[in-house]
mmCIF file of C-alpha atoms in Angstrom:
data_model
loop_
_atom_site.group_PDB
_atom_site.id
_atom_site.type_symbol
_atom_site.label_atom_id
_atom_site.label_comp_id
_atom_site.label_asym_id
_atom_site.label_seq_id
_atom_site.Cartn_x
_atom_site.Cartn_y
_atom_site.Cartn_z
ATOM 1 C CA UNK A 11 -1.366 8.793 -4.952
ATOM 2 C CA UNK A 12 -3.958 10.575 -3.039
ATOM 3 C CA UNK A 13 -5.183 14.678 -3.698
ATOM 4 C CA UNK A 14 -1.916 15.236 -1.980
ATOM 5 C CA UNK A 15 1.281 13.991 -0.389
ATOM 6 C CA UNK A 16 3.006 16.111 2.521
ATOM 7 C CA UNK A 17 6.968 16.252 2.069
ATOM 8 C CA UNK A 18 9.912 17.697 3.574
ATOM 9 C CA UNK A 19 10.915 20.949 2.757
ATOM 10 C CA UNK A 20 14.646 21.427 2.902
ATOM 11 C CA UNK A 21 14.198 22.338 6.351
ATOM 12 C CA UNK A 22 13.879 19.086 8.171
ATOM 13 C CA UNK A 23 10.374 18.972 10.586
ATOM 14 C CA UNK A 24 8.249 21.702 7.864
ATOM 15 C CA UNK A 25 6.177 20.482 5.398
ATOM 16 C CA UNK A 26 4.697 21.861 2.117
ATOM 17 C CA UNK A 27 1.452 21.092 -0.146
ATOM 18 C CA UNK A 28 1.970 19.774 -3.667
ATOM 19 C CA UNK A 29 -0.825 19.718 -5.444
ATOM 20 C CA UNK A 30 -1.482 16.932 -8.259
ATOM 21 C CA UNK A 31 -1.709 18.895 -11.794
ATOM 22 C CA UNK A 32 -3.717 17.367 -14.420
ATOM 23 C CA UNK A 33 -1.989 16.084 -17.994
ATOM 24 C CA UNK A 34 0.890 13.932 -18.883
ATOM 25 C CA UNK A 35 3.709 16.288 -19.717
ATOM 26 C CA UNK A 36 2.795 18.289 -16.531
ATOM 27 C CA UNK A 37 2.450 14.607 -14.319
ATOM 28 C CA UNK A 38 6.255 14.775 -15.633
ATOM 29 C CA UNK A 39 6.798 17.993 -14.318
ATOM 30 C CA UNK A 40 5.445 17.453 -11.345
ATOM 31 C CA UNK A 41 7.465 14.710 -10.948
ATOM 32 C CA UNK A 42 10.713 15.616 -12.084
ATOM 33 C CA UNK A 43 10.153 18.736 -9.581
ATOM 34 C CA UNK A 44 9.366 16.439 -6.349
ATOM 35 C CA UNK A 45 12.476 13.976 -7.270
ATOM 36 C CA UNK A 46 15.031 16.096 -5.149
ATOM 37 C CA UNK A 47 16.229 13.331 -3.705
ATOM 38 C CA UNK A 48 20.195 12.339 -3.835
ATOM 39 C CA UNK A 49 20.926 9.442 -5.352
ATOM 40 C CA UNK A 50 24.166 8.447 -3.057
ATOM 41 C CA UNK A 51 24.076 10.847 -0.394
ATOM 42 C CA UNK A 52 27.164 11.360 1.676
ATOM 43 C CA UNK A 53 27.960 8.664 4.828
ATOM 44 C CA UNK A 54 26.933 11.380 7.205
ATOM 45 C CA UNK A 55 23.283 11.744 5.470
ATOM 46 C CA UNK A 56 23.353 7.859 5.044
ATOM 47 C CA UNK A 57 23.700 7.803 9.120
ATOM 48 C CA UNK A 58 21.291 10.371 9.451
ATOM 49 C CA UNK A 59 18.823 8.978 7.238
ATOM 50 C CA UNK A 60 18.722 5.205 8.601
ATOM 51 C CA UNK A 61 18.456 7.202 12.446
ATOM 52 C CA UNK A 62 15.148 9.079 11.340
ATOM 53 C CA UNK A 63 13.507 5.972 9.920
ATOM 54 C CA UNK A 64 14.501 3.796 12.703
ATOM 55 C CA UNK A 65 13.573 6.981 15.068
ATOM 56 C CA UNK A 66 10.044 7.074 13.367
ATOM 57 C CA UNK A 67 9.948 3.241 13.906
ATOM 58 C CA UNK A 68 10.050 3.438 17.546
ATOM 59 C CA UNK A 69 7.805 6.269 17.641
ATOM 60 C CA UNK A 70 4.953 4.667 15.405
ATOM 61 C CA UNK A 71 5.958 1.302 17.818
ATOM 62 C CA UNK A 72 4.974 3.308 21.028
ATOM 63 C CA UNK A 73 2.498 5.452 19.544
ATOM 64 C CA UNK A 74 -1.596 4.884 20.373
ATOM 65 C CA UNK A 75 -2.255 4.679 16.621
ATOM 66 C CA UNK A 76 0.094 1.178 15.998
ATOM 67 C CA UNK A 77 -2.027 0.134 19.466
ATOM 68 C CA UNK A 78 -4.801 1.129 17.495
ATOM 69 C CA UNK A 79 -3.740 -0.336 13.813
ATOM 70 C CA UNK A 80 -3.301 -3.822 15.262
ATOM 71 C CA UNK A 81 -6.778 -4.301 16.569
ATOM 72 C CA UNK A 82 -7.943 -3.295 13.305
ATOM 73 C CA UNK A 83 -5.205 -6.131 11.865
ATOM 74 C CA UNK A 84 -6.216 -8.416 14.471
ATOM 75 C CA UNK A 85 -9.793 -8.222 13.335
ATOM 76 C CA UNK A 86 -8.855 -8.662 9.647
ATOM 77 C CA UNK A 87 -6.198 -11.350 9.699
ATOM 78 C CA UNK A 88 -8.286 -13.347 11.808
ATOM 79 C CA UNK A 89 -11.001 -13.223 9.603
ATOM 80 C CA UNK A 90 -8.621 -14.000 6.732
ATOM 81 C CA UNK A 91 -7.556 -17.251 8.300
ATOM 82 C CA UNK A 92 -11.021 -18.407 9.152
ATOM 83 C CA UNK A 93 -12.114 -17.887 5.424
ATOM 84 C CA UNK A 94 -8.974 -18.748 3.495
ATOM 85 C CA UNK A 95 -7.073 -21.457 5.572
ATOM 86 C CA UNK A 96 -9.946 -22.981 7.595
ATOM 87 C CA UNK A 97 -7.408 -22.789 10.859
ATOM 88 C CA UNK A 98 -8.505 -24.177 14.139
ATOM 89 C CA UNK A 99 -6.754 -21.409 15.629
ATOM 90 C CA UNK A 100 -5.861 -17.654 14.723
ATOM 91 C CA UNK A 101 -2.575 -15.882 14.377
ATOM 92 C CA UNK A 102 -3.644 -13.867 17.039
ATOM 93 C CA UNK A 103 -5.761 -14.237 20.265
ATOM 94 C CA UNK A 104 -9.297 -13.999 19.749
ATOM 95 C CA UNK A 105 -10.447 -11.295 22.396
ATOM 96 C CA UNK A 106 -7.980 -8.147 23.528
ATOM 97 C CA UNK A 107 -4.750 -8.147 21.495
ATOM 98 C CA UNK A 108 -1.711 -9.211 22.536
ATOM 99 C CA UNK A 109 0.060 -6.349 25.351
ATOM 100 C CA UNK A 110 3.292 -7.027 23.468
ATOM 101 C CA UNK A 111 5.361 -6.957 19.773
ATOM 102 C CA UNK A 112 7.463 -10.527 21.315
ATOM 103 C CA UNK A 113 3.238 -11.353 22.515
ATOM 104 C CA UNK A 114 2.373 -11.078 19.113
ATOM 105 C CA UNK A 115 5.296 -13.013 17.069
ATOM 106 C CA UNK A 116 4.129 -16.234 19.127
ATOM 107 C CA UNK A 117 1.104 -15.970 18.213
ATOM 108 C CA UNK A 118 1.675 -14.766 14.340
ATOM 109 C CA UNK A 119 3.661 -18.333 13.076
ATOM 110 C CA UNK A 120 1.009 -19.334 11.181
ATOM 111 C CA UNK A 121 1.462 -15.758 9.219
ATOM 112 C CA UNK A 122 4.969 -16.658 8.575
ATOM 113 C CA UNK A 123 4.337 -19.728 6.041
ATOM 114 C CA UNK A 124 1.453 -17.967 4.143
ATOM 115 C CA UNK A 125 1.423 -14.791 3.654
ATOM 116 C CA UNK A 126 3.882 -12.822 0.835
ATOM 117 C CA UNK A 127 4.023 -8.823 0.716
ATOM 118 C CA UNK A 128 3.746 -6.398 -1.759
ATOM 119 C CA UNK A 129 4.439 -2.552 -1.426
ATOM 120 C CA UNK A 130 3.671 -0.019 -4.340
ATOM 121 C CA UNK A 131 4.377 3.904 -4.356
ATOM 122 C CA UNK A 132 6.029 4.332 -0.863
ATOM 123 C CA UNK A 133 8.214 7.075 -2.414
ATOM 124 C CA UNK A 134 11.590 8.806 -1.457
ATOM 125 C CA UNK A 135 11.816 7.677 2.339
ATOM 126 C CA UNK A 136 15.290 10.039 2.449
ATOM 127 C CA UNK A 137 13.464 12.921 1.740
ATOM 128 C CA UNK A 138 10.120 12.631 2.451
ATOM 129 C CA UNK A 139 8.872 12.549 6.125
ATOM 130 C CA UNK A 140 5.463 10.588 4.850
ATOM 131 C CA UNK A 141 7.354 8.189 2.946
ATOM 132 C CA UNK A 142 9.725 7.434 6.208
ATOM 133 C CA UNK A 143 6.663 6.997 8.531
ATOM 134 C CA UNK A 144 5.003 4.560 5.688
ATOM 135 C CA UNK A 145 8.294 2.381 5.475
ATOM 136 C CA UNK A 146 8.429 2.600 9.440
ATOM 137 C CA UNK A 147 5.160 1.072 9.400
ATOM 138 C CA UNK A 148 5.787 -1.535 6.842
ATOM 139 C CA UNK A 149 8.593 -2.679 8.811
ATOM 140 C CA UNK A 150 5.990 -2.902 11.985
ATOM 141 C CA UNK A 151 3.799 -5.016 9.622
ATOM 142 C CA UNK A 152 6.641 -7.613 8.711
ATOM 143 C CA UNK A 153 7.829 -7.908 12.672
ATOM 144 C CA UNK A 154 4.422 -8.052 13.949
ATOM 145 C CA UNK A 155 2.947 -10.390 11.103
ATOM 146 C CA UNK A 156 6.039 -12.545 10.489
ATOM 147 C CA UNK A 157 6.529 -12.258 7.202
ATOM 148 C CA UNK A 158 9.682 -12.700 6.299
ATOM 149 C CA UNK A 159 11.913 -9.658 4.430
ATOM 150 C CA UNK A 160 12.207 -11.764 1.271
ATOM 151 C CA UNK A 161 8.439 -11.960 1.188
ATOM 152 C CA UNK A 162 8.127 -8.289 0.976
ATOM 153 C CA UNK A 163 8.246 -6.657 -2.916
ATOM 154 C CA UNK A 164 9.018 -3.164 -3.344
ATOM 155 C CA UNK A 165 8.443 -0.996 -5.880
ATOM 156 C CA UNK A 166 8.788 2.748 -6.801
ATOM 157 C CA UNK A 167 10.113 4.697 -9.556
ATOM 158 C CA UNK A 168 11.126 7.646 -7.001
ATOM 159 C CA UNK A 169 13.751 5.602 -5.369
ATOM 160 C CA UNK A 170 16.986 6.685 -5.566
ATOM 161 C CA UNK A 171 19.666 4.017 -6.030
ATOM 162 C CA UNK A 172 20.894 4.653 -2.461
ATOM 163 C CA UNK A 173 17.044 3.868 -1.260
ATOM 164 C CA UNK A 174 16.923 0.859 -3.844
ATOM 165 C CA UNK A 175 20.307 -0.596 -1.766
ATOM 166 C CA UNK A 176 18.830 0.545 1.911
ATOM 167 C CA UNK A 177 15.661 -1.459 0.948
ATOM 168 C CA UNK A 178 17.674 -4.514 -0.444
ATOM 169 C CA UNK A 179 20.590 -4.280 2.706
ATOM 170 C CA UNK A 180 17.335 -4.472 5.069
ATOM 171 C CA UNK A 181 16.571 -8.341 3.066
ATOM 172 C CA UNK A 182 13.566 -7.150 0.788
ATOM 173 C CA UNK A 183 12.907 -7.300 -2.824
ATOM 174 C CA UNK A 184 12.823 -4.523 -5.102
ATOM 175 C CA UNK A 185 11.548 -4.945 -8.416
ATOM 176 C CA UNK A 186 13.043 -3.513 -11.374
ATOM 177 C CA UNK A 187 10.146 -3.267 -13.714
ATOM 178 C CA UNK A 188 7.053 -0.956 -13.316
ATOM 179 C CA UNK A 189 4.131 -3.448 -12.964
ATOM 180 C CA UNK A 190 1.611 -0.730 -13.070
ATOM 181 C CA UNK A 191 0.353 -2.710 -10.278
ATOM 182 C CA UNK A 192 -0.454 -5.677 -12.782
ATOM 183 C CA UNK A 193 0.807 -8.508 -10.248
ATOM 184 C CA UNK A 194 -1.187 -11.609 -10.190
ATOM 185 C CA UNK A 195 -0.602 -13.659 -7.094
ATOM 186 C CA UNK A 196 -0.637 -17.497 -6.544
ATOM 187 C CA UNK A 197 -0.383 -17.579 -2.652
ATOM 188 C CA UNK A 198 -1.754 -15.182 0.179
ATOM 189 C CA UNK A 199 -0.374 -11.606 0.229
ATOM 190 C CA UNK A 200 -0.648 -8.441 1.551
ATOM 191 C CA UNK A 201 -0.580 -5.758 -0.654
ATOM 192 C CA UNK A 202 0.754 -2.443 0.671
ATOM 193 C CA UNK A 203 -0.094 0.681 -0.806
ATOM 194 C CA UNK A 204 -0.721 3.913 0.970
ATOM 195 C CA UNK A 205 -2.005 6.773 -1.110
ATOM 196 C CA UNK A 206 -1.601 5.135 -4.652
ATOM 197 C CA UNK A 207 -3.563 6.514 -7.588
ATOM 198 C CA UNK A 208 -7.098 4.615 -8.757
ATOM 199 C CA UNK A 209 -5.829 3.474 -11.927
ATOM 200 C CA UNK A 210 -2.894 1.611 -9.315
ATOM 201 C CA UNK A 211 -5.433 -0.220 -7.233
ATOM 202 C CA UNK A 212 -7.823 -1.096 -9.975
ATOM 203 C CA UNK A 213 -4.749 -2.338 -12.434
ATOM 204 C CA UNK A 214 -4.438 -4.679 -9.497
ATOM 205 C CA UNK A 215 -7.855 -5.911 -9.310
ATOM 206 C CA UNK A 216 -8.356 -6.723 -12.682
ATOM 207 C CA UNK A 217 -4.879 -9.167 -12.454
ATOM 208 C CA UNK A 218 -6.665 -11.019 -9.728
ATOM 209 C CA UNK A 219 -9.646 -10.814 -11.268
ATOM 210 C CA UNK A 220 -11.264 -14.294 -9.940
ATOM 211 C CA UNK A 221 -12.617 -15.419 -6.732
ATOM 212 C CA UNK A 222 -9.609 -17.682 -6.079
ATOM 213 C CA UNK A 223 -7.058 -15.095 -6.293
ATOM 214 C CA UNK A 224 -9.385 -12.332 -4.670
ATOM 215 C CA UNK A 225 -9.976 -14.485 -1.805
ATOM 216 C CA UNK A 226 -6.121 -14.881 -1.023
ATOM 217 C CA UNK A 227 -6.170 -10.957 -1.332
ATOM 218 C CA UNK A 228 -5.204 -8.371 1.902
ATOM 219 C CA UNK A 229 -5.106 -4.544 0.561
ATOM 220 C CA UNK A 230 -4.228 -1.472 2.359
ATOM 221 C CA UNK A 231 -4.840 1.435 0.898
ATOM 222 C CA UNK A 232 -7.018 4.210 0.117
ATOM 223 C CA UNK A 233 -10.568 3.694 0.914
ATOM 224 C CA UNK A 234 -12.808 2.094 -1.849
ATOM 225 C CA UNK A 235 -15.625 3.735 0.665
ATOM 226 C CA UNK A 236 -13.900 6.617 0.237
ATOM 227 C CA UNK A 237 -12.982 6.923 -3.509
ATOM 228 C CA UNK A 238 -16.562 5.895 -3.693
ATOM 229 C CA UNK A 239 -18.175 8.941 -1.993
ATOM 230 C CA UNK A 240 -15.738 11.420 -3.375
ATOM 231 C CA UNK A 241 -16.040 10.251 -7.620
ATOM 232 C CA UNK A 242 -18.820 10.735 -9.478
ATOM 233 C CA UNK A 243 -20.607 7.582 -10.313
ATOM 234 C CA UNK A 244 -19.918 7.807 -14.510
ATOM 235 C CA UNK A 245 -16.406 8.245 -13.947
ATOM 236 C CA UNK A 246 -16.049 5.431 -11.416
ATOM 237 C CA UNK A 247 -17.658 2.848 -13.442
ATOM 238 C CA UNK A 248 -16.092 3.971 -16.616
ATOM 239 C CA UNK A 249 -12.705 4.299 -15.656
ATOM 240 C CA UNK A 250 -12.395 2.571 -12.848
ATOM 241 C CA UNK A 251 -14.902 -0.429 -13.576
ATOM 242 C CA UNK A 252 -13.173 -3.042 -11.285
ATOM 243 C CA UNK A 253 -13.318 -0.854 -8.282
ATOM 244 C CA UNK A 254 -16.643 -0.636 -8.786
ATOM 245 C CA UNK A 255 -17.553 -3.815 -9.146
ATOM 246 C CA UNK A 256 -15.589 -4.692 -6.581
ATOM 247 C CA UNK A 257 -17.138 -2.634 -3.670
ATOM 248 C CA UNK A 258 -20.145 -5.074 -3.505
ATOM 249 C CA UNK A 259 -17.866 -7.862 -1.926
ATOM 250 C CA UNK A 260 -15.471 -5.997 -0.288
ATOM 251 C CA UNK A 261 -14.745 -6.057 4.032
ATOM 252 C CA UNK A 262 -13.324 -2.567 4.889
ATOM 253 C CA UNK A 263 -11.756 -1.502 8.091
ATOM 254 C CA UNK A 264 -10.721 1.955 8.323
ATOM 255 C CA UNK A 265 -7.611 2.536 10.130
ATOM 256 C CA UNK A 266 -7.901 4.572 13.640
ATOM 257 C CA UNK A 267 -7.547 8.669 12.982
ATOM 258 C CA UNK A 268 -4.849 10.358 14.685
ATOM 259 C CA UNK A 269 -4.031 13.801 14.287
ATOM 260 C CA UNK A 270 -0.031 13.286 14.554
ATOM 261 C CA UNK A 271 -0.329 11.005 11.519
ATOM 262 C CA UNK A 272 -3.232 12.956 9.400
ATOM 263 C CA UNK A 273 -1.189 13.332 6.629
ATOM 264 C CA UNK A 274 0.508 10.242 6.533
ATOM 265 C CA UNK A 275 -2.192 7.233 6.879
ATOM 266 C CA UNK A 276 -5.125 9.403 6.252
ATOM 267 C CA UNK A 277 -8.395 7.802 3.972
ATOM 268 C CA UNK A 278 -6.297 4.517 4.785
ATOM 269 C CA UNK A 279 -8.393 1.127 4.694
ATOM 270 C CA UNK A 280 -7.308 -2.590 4.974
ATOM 271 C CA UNK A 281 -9.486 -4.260 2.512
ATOM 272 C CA UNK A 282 -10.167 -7.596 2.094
ATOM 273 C CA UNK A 283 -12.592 -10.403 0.055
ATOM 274 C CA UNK A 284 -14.039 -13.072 1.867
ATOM 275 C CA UNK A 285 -15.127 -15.629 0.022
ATOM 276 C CA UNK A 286 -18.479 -15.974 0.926
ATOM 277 C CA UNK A 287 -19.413 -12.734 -0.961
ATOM 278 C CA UNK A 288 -17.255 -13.789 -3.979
ATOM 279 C CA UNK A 289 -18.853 -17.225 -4.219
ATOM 280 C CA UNK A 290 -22.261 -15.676 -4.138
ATOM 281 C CA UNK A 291 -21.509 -13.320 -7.227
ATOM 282 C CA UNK A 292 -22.932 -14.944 -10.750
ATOM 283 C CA UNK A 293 -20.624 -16.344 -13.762
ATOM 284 C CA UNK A 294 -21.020 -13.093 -15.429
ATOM 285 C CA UNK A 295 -19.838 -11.576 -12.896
ATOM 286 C CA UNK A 296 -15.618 -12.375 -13.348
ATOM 287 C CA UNK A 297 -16.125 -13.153 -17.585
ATOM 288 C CA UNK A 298 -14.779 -10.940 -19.946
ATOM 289 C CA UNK A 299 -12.184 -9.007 -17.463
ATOM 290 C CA UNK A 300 -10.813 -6.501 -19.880
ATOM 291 C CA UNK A 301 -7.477 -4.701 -19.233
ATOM 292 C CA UNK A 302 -8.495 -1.344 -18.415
ATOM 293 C CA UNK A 303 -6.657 1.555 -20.564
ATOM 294 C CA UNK A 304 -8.012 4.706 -18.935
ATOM 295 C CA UNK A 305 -7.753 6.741 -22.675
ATOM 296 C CA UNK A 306 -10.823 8.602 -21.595
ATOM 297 C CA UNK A 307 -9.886 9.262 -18.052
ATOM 298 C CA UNK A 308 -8.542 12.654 -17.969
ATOM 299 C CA UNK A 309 -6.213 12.750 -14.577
ATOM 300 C CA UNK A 310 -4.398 9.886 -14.536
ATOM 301 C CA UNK A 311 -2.565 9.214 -11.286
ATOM 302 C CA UNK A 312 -0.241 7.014 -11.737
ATOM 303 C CA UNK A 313 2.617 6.998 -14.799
ATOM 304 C CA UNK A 314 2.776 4.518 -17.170
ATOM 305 C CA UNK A 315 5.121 2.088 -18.349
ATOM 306 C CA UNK A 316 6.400 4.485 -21.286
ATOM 307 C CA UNK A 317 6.555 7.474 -19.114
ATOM 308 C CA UNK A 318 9.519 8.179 -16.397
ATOM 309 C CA UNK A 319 7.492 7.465 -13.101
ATOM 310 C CA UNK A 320 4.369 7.283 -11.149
ATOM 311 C CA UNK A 321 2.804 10.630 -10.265
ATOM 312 C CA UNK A 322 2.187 12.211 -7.144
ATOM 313 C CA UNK A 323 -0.503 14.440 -6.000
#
């Protein structure tokens, strides 16, 4: 994940800084420290729980940052289709967005039969107030966009088994293998994955390493602008080679600022690939994609296969 991730202190409403430490065995520690989640919590909590994420979904739903989010969607999708699908018309209407979520399912059918989702390091949404506004969003995403529950792929090695049945009860997917976020995709999808480590987005990249798969490719996520600017050049390219190759034919849209969400959607992009600027790369270019092992990178965000879960900063 990002520098940081805000979550609840016991006291429901305050919030308290934990700071990513560097080094497996204290990525461990770290972890096993933040996991204070319950596995089965009582029916009361359950009750409680499921009211403050569908409380944060109505908030985020009437809120001028979702207002905000979908132009930036809009914008995105629409360019999607015109690359990828070579649609006469758009998913949504070209000009101001729709004034309405039942506006915008007519006009998002098209999304329905194309696009899959896939949503990595969301974290525990019963304990932490970021997580729950994340997932609240998500859920915006699927209603607004159409795609269906069954479409949408979760993963997390935080979740509890109570948050693992929530999550399948609600008609999505969880996977029960850590991917590393090594998915390769055959079809359209959106992946979905707010404040995941570098080593998470560019495990991804190299997967779909080819124009074809690229091109079929919707990310959001932390800025590739932004990990840019704030990595020194050596350490991008040598750990992190396919974000930086990537940068030279990527389409970023930032999403809007908003100071009731800072710590929740901040640095977050939707990224995308149009073809265009894929095509006009040379062979070289996409030969001799090499899975990246990060043995030199020294603060690894995300945990590994072999190691108990992904870390959090």
């Amino acid at each position: 994940m990002t520098d940081r991730e805000m979550s609840a202190c016991p006291a429901e409403g305050e919030w308290k800084t934990i700071r990513k430490k560097k080094g497996i065995k204290k990525r461990r520690e770290c972890v096993r420290g933040l996991h204070h989640a319950v596995e089965f919590p009582s029916v009361a909590e359950r009750q409680r729980i499921q009211q403050k994420i569908q409380e944060a979904v109505e908030e985020l739903q009437s809120s001028e940052f979702w207002i905000d989010c979908l132009e930036t969607i809009q914008r995105v999708v629409n360019m999607y289709h015109t690359d990828q699908l070579e649609s006469p018309s758009s998913p949504f209407p070209i000009g101001e967005p729709p004034g309405s979520i039942e506006e915008k399912k007519h006009c998002t059918d098209r999304c329905r039969n194309t696009l899959n989702s896939v949503c990595y390091g969301i974290g525990n949404f019963s304990s932490s107030i970021s997580s729950r506004y994340q997932l609240a969003l998500l859920f915006l995403l699927l209603e607004t966009l159409q795609i269906p529950r069954d479409g949408c792929l979760l993963f997390d090695p935080l979740f509890t088994e109570w948050e693992k049945k929530f999550l399948k009860d609600s008609g999505m997917v969880v996977l029960e293998e850590n991917e590393e976020g090594k998915r390769s995709i055959d079809r359209p999808t959106l992946f979905y994955m707010i404040h995941c480590g570098k080593a998470l987005y560019n495990n991804l990249l190299w997967k779909n390493w080819s124009p074809q798969k690229l091109v079929q490719t919707i990310l959001i996520g932390n800025s590739f602008k932004g990990i840019e600017e704030r990595l020194p050049a050596r350490v991008l390219k040598r750990d992190y080679t396919y974000i930086d190759h990537i940068l030279a034919v990527t389409e970023e849209a930032a999403f809007p600022s908003s100071s009731r969400y800072m710590d929740v959607f901040n640095d977050t992009s939707i990224h995308q690939f149009p073809r265009k600027k894929l095509d006009s790369q040379p062979l070289e270019f996409w030969e001799g994609a090499t899975e990246p092992t990060y043995q030199e990178c020294e603060d690894l965000e995300i945990i590994q296969k072999d190691m108990d879960c992904f870390s959090v900063s």
